[in-house]
PDB file of C-alpha atoms in Angstrom:
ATOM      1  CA  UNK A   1     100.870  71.515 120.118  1.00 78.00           C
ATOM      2  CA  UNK A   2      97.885  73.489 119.002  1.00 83.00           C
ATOM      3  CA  UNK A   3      96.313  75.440 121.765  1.00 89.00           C
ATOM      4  CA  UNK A   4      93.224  73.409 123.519  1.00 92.00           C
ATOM      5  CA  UNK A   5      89.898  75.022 123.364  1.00 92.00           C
ATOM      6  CA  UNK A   6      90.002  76.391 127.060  1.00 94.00           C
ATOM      7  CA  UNK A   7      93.241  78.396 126.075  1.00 95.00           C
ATOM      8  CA  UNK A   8      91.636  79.802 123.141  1.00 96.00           C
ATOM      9  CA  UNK A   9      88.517  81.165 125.306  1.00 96.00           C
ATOM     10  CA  UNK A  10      91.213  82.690 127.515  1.00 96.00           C
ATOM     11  CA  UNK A  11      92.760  84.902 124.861  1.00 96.00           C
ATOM     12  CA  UNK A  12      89.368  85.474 123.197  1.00 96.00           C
ATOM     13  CA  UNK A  13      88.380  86.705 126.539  1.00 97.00           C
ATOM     14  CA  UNK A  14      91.550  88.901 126.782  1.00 95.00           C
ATOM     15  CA  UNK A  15      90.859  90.173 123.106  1.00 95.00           C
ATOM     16  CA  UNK A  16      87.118  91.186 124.487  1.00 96.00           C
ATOM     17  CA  UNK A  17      87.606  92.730 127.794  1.00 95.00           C
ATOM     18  CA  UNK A  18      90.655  94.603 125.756  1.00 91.00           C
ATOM     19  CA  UNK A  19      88.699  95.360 123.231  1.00 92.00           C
ATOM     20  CA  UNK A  20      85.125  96.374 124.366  1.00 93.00           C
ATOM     21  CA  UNK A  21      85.986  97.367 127.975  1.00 91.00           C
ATOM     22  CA  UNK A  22      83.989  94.703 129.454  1.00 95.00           C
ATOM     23  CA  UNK A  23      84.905  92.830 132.583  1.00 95.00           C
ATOM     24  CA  UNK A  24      86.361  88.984 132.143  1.00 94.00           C
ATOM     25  CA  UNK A  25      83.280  87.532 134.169  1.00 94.00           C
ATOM     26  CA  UNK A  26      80.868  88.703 131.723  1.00 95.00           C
ATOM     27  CA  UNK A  27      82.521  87.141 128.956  1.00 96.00           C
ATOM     28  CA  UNK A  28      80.886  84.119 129.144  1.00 95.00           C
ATOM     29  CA  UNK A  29      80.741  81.269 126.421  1.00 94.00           C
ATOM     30  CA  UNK A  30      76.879  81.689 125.498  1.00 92.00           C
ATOM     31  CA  UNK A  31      77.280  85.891 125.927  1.00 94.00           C
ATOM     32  CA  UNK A  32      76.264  87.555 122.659  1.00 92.00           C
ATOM     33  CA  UNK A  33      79.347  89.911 121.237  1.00 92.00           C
ATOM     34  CA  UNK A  34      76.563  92.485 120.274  1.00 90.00           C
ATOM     35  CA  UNK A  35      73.445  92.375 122.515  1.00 89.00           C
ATOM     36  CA  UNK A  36      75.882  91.041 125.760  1.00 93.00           C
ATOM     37  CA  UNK A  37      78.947  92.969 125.539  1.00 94.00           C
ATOM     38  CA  UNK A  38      77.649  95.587 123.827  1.00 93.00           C
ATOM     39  CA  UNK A  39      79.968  95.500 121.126  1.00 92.00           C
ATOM     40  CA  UNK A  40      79.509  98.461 118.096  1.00 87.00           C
ATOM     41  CA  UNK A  41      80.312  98.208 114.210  1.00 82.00           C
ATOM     42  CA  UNK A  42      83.409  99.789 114.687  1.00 86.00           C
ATOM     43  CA  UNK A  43      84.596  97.122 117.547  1.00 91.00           C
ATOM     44  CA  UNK A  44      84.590  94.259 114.778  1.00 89.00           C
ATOM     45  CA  UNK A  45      87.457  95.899 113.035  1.00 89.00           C
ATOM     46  CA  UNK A  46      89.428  95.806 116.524  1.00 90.00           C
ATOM     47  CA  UNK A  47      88.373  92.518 117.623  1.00 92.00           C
ATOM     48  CA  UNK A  48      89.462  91.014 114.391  1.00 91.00           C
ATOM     49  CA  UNK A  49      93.208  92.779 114.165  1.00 91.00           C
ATOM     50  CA  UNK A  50      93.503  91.702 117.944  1.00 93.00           C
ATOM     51  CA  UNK A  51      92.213  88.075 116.890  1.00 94.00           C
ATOM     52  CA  UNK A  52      94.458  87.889 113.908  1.00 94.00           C
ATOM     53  CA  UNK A  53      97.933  88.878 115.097  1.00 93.00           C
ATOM     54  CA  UNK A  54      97.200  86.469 118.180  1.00 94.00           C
ATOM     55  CA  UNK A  55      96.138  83.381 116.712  1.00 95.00           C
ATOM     56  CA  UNK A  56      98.284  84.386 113.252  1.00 93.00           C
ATOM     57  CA  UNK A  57      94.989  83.747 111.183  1.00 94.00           C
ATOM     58  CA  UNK A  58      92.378  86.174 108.704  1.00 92.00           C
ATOM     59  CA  UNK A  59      89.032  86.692 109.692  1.00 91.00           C
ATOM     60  CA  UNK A  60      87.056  88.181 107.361  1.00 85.00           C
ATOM     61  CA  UNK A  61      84.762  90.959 108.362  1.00 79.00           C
ATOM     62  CA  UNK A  62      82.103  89.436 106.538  1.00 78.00           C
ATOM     63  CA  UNK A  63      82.179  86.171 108.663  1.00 83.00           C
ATOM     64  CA  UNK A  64      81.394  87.597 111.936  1.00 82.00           C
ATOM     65  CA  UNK A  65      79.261  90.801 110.490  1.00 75.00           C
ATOM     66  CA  UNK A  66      77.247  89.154 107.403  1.00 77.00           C
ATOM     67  CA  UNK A  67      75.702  92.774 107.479  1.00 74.00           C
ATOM     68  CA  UNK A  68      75.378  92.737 103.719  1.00 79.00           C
ATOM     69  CA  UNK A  69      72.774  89.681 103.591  1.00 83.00           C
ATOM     70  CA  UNK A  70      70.688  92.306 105.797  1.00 79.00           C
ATOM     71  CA  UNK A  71      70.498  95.041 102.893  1.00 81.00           C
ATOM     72  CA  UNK A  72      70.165  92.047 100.422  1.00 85.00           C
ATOM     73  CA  UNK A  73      66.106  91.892  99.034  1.00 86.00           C
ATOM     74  CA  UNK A  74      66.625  87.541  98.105  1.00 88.00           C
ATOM     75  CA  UNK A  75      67.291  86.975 101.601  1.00 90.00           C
ATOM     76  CA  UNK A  76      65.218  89.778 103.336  1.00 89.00           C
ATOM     77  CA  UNK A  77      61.411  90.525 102.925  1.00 89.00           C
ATOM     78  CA  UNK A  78      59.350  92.747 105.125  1.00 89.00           C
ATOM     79  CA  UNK A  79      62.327  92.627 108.018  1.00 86.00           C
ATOM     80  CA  UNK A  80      62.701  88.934 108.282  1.00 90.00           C
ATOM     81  CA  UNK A  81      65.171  86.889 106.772  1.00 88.00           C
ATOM     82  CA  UNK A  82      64.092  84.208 104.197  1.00 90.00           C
ATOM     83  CA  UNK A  83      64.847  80.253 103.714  1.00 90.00           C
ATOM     84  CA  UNK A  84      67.360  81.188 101.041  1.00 90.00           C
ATOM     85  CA  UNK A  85      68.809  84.339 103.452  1.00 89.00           C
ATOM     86  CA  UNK A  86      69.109  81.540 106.324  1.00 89.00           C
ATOM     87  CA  UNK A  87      70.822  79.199 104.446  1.00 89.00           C
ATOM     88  CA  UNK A  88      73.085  81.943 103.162  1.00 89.00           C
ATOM     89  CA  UNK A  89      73.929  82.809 106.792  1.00 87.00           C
ATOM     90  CA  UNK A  90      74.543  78.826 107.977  1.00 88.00           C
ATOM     91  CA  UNK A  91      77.078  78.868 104.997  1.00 87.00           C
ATOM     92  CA  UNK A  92      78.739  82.428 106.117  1.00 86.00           C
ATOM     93  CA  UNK A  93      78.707  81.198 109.785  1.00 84.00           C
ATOM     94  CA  UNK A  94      78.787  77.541 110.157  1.00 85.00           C
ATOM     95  CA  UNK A  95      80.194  78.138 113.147  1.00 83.00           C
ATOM     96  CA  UNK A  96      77.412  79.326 114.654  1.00 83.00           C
ATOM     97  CA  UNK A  97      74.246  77.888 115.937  1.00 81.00           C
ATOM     98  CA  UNK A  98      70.869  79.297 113.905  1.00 83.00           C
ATOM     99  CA  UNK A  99      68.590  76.864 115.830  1.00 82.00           C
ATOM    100  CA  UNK A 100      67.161  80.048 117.999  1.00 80.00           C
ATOM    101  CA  UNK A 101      67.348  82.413 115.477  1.00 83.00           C
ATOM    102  CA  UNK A 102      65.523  80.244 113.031  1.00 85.00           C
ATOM    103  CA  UNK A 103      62.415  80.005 115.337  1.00 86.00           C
ATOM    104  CA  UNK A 104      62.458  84.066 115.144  1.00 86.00           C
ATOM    105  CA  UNK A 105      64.409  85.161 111.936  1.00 86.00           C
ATOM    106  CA  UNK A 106      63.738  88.603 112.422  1.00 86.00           C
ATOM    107  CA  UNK A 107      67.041  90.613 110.841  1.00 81.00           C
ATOM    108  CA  UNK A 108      67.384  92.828 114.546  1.00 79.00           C
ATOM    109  CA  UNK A 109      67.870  89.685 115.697  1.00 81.00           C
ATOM    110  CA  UNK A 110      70.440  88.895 113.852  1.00 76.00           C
ATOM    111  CA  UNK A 111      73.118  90.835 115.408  1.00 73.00           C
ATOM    112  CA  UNK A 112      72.352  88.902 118.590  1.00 79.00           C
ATOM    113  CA  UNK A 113      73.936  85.497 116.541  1.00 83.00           C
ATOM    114  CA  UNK A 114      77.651  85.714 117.456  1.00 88.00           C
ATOM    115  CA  UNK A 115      78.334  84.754 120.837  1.00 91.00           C
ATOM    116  CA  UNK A 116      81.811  84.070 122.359  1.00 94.00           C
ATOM    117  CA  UNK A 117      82.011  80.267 121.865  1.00 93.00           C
ATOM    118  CA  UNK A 118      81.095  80.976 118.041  1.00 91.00           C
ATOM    119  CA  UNK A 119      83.287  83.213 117.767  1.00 93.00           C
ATOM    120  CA  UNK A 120      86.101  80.642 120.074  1.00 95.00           C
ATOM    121  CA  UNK A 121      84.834  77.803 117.289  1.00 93.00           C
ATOM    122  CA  UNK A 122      85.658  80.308 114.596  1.00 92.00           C
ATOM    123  CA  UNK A 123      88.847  80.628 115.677  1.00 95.00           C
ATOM    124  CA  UNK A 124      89.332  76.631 116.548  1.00 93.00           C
ATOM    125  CA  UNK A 125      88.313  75.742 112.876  1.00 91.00           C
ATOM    126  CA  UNK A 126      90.906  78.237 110.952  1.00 92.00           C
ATOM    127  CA  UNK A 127      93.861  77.182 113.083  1.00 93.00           C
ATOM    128  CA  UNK A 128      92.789  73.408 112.556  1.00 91.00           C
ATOM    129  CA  UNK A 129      92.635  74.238 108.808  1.00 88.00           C
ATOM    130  CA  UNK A 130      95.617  76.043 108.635  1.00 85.00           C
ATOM    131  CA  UNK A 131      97.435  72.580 110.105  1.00 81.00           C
ATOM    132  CA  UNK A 132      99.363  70.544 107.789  1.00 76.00           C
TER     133      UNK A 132
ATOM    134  CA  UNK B   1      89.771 129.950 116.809  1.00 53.00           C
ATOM    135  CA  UNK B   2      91.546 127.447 114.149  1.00 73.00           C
ATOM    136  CA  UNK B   3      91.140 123.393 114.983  1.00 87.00           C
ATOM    137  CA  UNK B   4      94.451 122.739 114.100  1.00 94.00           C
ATOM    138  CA  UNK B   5      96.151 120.837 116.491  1.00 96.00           C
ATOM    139  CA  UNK B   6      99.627 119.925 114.978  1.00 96.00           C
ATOM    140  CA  UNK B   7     101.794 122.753 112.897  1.00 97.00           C
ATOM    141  CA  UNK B   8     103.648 120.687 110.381  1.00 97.00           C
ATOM    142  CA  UNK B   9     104.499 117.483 109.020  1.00 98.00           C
ATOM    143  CA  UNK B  10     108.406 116.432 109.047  1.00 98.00           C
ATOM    144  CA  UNK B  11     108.210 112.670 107.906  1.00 98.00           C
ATOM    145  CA  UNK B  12     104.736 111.081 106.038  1.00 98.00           C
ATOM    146  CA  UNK B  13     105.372 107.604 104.692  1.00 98.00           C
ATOM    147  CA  UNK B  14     102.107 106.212 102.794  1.00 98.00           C
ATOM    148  CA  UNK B  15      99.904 103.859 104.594  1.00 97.00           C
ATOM    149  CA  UNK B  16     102.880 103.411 107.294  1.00 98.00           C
ATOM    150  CA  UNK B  17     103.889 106.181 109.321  1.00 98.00           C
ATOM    151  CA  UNK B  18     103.485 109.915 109.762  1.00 98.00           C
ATOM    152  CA  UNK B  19     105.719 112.319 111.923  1.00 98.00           C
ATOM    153  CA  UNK B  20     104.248 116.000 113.232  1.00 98.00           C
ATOM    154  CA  UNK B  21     105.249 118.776 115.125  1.00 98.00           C
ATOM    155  CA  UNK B  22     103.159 121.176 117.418  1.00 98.00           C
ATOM    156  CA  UNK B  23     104.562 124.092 119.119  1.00 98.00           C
ATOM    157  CA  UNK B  24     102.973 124.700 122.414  1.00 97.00           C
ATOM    158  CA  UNK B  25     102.997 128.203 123.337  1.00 96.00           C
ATOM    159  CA  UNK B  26     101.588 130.615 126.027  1.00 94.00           C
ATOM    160  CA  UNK B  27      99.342 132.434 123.846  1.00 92.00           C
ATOM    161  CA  UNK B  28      97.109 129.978 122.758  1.00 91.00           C
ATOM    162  CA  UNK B  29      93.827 130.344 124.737  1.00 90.00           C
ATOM    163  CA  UNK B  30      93.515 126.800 125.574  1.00 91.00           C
ATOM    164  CA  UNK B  31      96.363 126.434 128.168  1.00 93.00           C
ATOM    165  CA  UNK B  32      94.346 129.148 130.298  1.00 89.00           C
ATOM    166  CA  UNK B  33      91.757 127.387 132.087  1.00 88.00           C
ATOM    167  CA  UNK B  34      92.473 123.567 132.255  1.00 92.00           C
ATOM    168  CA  UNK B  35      94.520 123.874 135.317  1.00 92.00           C
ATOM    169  CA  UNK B  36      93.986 128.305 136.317  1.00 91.00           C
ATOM    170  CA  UNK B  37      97.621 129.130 137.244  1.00 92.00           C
ATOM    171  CA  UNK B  38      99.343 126.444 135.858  1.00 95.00           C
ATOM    172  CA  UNK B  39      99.358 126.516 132.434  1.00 96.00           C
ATOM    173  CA  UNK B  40      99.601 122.911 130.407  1.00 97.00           C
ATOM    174  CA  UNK B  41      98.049 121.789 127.302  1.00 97.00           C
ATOM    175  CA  UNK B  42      95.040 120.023 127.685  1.00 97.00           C
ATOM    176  CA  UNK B  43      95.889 116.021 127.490  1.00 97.00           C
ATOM    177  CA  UNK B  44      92.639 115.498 125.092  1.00 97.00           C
ATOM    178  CA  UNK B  45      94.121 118.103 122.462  1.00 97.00           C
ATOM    179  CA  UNK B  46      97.653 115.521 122.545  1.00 98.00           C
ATOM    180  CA  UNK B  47      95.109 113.076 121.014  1.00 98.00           C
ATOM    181  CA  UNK B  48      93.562 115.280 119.184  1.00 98.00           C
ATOM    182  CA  UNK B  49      96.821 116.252 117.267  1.00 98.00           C
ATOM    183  CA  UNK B  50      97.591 112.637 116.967  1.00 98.00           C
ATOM    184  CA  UNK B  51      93.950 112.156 115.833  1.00 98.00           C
ATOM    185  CA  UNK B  52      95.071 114.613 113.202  1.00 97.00           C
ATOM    186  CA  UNK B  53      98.505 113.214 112.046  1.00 98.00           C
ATOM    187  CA  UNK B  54      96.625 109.725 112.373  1.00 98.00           C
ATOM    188  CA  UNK B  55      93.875 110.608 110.508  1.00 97.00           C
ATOM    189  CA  UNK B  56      95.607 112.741 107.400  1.00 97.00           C
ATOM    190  CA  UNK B  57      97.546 109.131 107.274  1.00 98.00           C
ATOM    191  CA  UNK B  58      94.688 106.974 107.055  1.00 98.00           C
ATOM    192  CA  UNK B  59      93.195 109.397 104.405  1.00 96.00           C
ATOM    193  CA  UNK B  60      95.873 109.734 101.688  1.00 97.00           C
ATOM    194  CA  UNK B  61      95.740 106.186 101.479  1.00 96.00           C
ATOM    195  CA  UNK B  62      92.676 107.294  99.043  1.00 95.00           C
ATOM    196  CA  UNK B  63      93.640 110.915  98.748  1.00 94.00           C
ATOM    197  CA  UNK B  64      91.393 111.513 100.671  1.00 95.00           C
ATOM    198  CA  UNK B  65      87.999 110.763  98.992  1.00 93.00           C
ATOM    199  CA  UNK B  66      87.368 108.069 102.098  1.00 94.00           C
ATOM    200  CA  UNK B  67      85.798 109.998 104.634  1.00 94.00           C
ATOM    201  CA  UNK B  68      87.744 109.345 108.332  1.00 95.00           C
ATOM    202  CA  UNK B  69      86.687 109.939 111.708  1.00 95.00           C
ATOM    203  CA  UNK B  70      88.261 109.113 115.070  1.00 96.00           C
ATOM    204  CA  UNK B  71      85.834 106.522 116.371  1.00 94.00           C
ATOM    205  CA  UNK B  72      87.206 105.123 119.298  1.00 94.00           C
ATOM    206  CA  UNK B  73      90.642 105.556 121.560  1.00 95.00           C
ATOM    207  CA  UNK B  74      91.381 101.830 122.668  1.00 92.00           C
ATOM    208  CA  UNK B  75      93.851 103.030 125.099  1.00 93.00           C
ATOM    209  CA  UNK B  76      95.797 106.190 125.999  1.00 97.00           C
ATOM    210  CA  UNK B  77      98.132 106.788 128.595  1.00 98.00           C
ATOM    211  CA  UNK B  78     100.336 109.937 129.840  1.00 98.00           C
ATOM    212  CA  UNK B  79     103.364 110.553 131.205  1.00 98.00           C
ATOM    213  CA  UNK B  80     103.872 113.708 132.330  1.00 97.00           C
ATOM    214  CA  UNK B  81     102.594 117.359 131.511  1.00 97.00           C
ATOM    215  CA  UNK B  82     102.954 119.852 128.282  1.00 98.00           C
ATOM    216  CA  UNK B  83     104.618 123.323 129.091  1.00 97.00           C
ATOM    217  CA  UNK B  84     104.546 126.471 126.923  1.00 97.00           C
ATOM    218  CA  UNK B  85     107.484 126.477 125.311  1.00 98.00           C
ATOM    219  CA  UNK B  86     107.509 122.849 124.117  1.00 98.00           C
ATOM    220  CA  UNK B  87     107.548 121.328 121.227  1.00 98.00           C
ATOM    221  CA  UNK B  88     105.681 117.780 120.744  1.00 98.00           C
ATOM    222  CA  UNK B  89     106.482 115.565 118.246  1.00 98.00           C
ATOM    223  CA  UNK B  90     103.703 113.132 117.235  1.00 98.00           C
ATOM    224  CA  UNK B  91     104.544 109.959 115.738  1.00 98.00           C
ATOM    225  CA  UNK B  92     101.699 107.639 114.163  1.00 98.00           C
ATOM    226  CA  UNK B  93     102.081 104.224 113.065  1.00 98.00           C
ATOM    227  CA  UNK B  94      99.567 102.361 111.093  1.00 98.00           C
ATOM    228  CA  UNK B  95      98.949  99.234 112.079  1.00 96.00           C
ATOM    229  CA  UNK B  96      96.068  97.871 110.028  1.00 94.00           C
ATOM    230  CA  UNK B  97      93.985  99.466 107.580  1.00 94.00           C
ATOM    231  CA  UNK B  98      90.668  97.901 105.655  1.00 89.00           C
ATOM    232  CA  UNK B  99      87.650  99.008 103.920  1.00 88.00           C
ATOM    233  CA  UNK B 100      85.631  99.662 107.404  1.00 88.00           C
ATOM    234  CA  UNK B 101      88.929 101.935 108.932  1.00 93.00           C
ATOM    235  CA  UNK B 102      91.803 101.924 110.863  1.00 96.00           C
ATOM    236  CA  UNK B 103      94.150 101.255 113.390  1.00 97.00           C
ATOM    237  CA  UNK B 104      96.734 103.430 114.554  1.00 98.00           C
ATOM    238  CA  UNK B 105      99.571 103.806 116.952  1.00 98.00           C
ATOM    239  CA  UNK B 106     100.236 106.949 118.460  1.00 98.00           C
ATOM    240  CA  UNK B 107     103.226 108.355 120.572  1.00 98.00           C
ATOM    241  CA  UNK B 108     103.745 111.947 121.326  1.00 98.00           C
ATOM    242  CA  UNK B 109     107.148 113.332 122.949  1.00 98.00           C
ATOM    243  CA  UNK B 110     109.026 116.537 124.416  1.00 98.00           C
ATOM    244  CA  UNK B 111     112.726 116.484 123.011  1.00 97.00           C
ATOM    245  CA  UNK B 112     112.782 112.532 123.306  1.00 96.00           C
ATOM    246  CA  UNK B 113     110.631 112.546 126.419  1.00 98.00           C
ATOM    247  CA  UNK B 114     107.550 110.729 126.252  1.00 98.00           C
ATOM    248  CA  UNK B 115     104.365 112.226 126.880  1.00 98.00           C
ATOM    249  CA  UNK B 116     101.714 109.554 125.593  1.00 98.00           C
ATOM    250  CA  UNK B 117     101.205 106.897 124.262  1.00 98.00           C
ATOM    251  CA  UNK B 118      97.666 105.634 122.466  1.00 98.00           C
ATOM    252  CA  UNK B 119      96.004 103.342 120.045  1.00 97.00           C
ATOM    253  CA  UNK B 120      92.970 105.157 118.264  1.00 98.00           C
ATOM    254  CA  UNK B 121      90.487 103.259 115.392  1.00 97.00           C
ATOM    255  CA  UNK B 122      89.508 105.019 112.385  1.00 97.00           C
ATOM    256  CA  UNK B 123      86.306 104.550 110.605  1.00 94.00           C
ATOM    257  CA  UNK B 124      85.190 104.852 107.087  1.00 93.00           C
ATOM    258  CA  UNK B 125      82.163 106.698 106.965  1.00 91.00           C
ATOM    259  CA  UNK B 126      79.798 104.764 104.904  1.00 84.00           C
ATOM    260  CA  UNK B 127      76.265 105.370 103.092  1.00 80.00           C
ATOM    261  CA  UNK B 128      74.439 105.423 106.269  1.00 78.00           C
ATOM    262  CA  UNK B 129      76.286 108.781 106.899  1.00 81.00           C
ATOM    263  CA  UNK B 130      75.575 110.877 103.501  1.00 78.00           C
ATOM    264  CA  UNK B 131      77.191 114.160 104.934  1.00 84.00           C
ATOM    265  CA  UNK B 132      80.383 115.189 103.435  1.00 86.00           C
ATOM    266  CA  UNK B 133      83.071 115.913 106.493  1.00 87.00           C
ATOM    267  CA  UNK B 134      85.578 118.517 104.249  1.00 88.00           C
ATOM    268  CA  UNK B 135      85.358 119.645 100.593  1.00 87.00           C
ATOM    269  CA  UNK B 136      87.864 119.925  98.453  1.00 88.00           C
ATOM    270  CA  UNK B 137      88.983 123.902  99.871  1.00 89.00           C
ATOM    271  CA  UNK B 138      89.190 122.622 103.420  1.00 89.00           C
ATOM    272  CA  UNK B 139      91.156 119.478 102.394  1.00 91.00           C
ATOM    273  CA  UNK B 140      93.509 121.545 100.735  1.00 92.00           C
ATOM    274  CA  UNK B 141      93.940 124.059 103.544  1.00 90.00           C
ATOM    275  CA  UNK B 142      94.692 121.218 106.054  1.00 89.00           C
ATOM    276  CA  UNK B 143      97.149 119.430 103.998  1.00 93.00           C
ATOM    277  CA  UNK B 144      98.691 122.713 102.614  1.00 93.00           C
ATOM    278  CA  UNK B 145      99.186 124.541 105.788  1.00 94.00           C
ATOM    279  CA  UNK B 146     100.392 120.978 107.953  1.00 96.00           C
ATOM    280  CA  UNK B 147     103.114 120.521 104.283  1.00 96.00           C
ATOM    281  CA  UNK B 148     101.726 117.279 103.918  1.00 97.00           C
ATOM    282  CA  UNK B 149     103.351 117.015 100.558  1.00 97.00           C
ATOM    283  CA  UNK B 150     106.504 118.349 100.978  1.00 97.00           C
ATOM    284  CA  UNK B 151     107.481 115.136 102.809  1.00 97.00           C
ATOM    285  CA  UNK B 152     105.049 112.817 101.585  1.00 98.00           C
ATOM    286  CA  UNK B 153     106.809 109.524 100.134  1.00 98.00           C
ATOM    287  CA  UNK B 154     105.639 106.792  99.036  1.00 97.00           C
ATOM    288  CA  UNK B 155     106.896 103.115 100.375  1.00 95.00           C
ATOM    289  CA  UNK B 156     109.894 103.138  98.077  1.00 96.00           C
ATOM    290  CA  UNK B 157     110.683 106.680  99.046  1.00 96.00           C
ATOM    291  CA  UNK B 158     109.609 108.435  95.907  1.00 97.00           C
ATOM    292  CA  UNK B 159     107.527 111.486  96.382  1.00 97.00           C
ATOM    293  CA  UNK B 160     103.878 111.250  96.483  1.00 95.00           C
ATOM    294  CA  UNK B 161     102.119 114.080  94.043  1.00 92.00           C
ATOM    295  CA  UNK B 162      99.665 116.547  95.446  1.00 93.00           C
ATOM    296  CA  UNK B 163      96.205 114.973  94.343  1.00 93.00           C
ATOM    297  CA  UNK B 164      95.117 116.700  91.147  1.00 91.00           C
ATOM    298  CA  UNK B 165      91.372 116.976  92.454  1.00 91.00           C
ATOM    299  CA  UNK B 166      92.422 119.004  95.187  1.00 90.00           C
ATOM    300  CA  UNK B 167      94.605 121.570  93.181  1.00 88.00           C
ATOM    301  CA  UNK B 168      92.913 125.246  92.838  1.00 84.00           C
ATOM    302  CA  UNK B 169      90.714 125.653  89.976  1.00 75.00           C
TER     303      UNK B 169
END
């Protein structure tokens, strides 16, 4: 039986409050991993090792950090993140929803773009694709 | 005063495991004040030392060209105090390594006692940090003096050369 969604926010939420000392009442669905719960460059590399051994799946850095579209000129000009640099980030992140960010594509914005039920969808989608 | 906070490798298996020794002794200034009286060695130099077997085993992983810094201690606990007279061993476990750093797990011991236990994450300094952390003469001196390669092996068990950067000139 694969885990239902509300068990995966519970061990996300473990991984989180483990991982970024938070307390499990601020990890709520809509909270942003970065602006939220405060979480630092650094933090992605423990998240991710906590994620993976749990749910037995690889998350890429690159999937829940896209920090090299930021430093890349065809998707950034003059601090805000072009057509092509959005539609580079809704392939990286599909799991995410760019509806807000789109309004205001400013790149400090963009580490406000994960929150926990992207990151719970993340997680949802490889263990569905990983499922004979 | 020298920041060296273990004395000598016994057991340094690439990218896996490293095991140090640090003899804790009455002269060494930092046992004087922590606790005035009673003499113990501070609890943040146990990580420290780990922080140093830890580190030197996330670094030969590139011989040390990455540039490694503790960046966070996930969780630590201890168990009991450090005396003069004792002798800690420091094991370190790697646990998961990529491009961005590491992850490490750390036990230190008195003659099979524990002491601690942590989990500390590595970083790889990247270009936003320019500054070099050690040149090649400092490298050398810590991995020379802790006998890194005396006991460096590899997985297989074959010993690891002494990088040929790092040799004197």
């Amino acid at each position: 039986m694969p885990p239902t969604s509300d068990e995966i926010f519970a061990k996300v939420r473990d991984v989180l409050v483990d991982a970024l000392a938070v307390d499990d009442d601020q990890v709520a669905p809509e909270a942003t991993i970065v602006g939220d719960l405060g979480a630092e460059s650094i933090d992605f590399l423990d998240m991710t090792y906590k994620l993976e051994k749990l749910f037995g799946v690889e998350i890429q850095r690159s999937e829940l950090f896209p920090d090299d579209i930021l430093t890349n000129a065809v998707f950034v000009k003059d601090g805000v993140l072009t057509a092509d640099g959005i539609a580079e980030l809704r392939k990286r992140m599909p799991f995410a929803d760019l509806s807000r960010f789109e309004s205001e594509p400013q790149i400090h914005n963009l580490g406000n773009l994960l929150t926990v039920s992207n990151l719970c969808r993340l997680i949802e989608n490889k263990l569905a694709a990983a499922r004979p | 005063m020298r920041w060296y906070w273990l004395d000598r490798f016994l057991e340094f298996t690439s990218g896996r495991r490293a095991v140090a020794i640090k003899n804790v002794t009455l002269g060494e200034e930092s046992l004087d004040d922590y606790y005035p009286g009673f003499p113990v060695l501070p609890p943040s130099l146990i990580v420290e030392g780990l922080a140093q077997a830890g580190g030197l085993l996330v670094g030969e992983l590139s011989q040390f060209r990455e540039r490694v810094v503790l960046a966070k201690i996930n969780r630590v606990v201890f168990f009991r105090p450090v005396f003069p007279g004792d002798r800690l061993t420091y094991s370190a476990d790697m646990l998961d390594c990529n491009p961005q750093g590491a992850i490490v797990q750390g036990q230190a011991a008195v003659d099979g006692d524990p002491v601690a236990d942590m989990e500390l994450v590595f970083a790889h300094l990247d270009d936003r940090f320019p500054r070099e952390l050690f040149g090649p003469d400092e490298l050398r001196e810590f991995v020379d003096k802790f006998r890194l390669y005396d006991v460096a092996r590899d997985e297989e068990g074959n010993r690891i050369p002494f990088p040929a950067y790092l040799r004197r000139a």
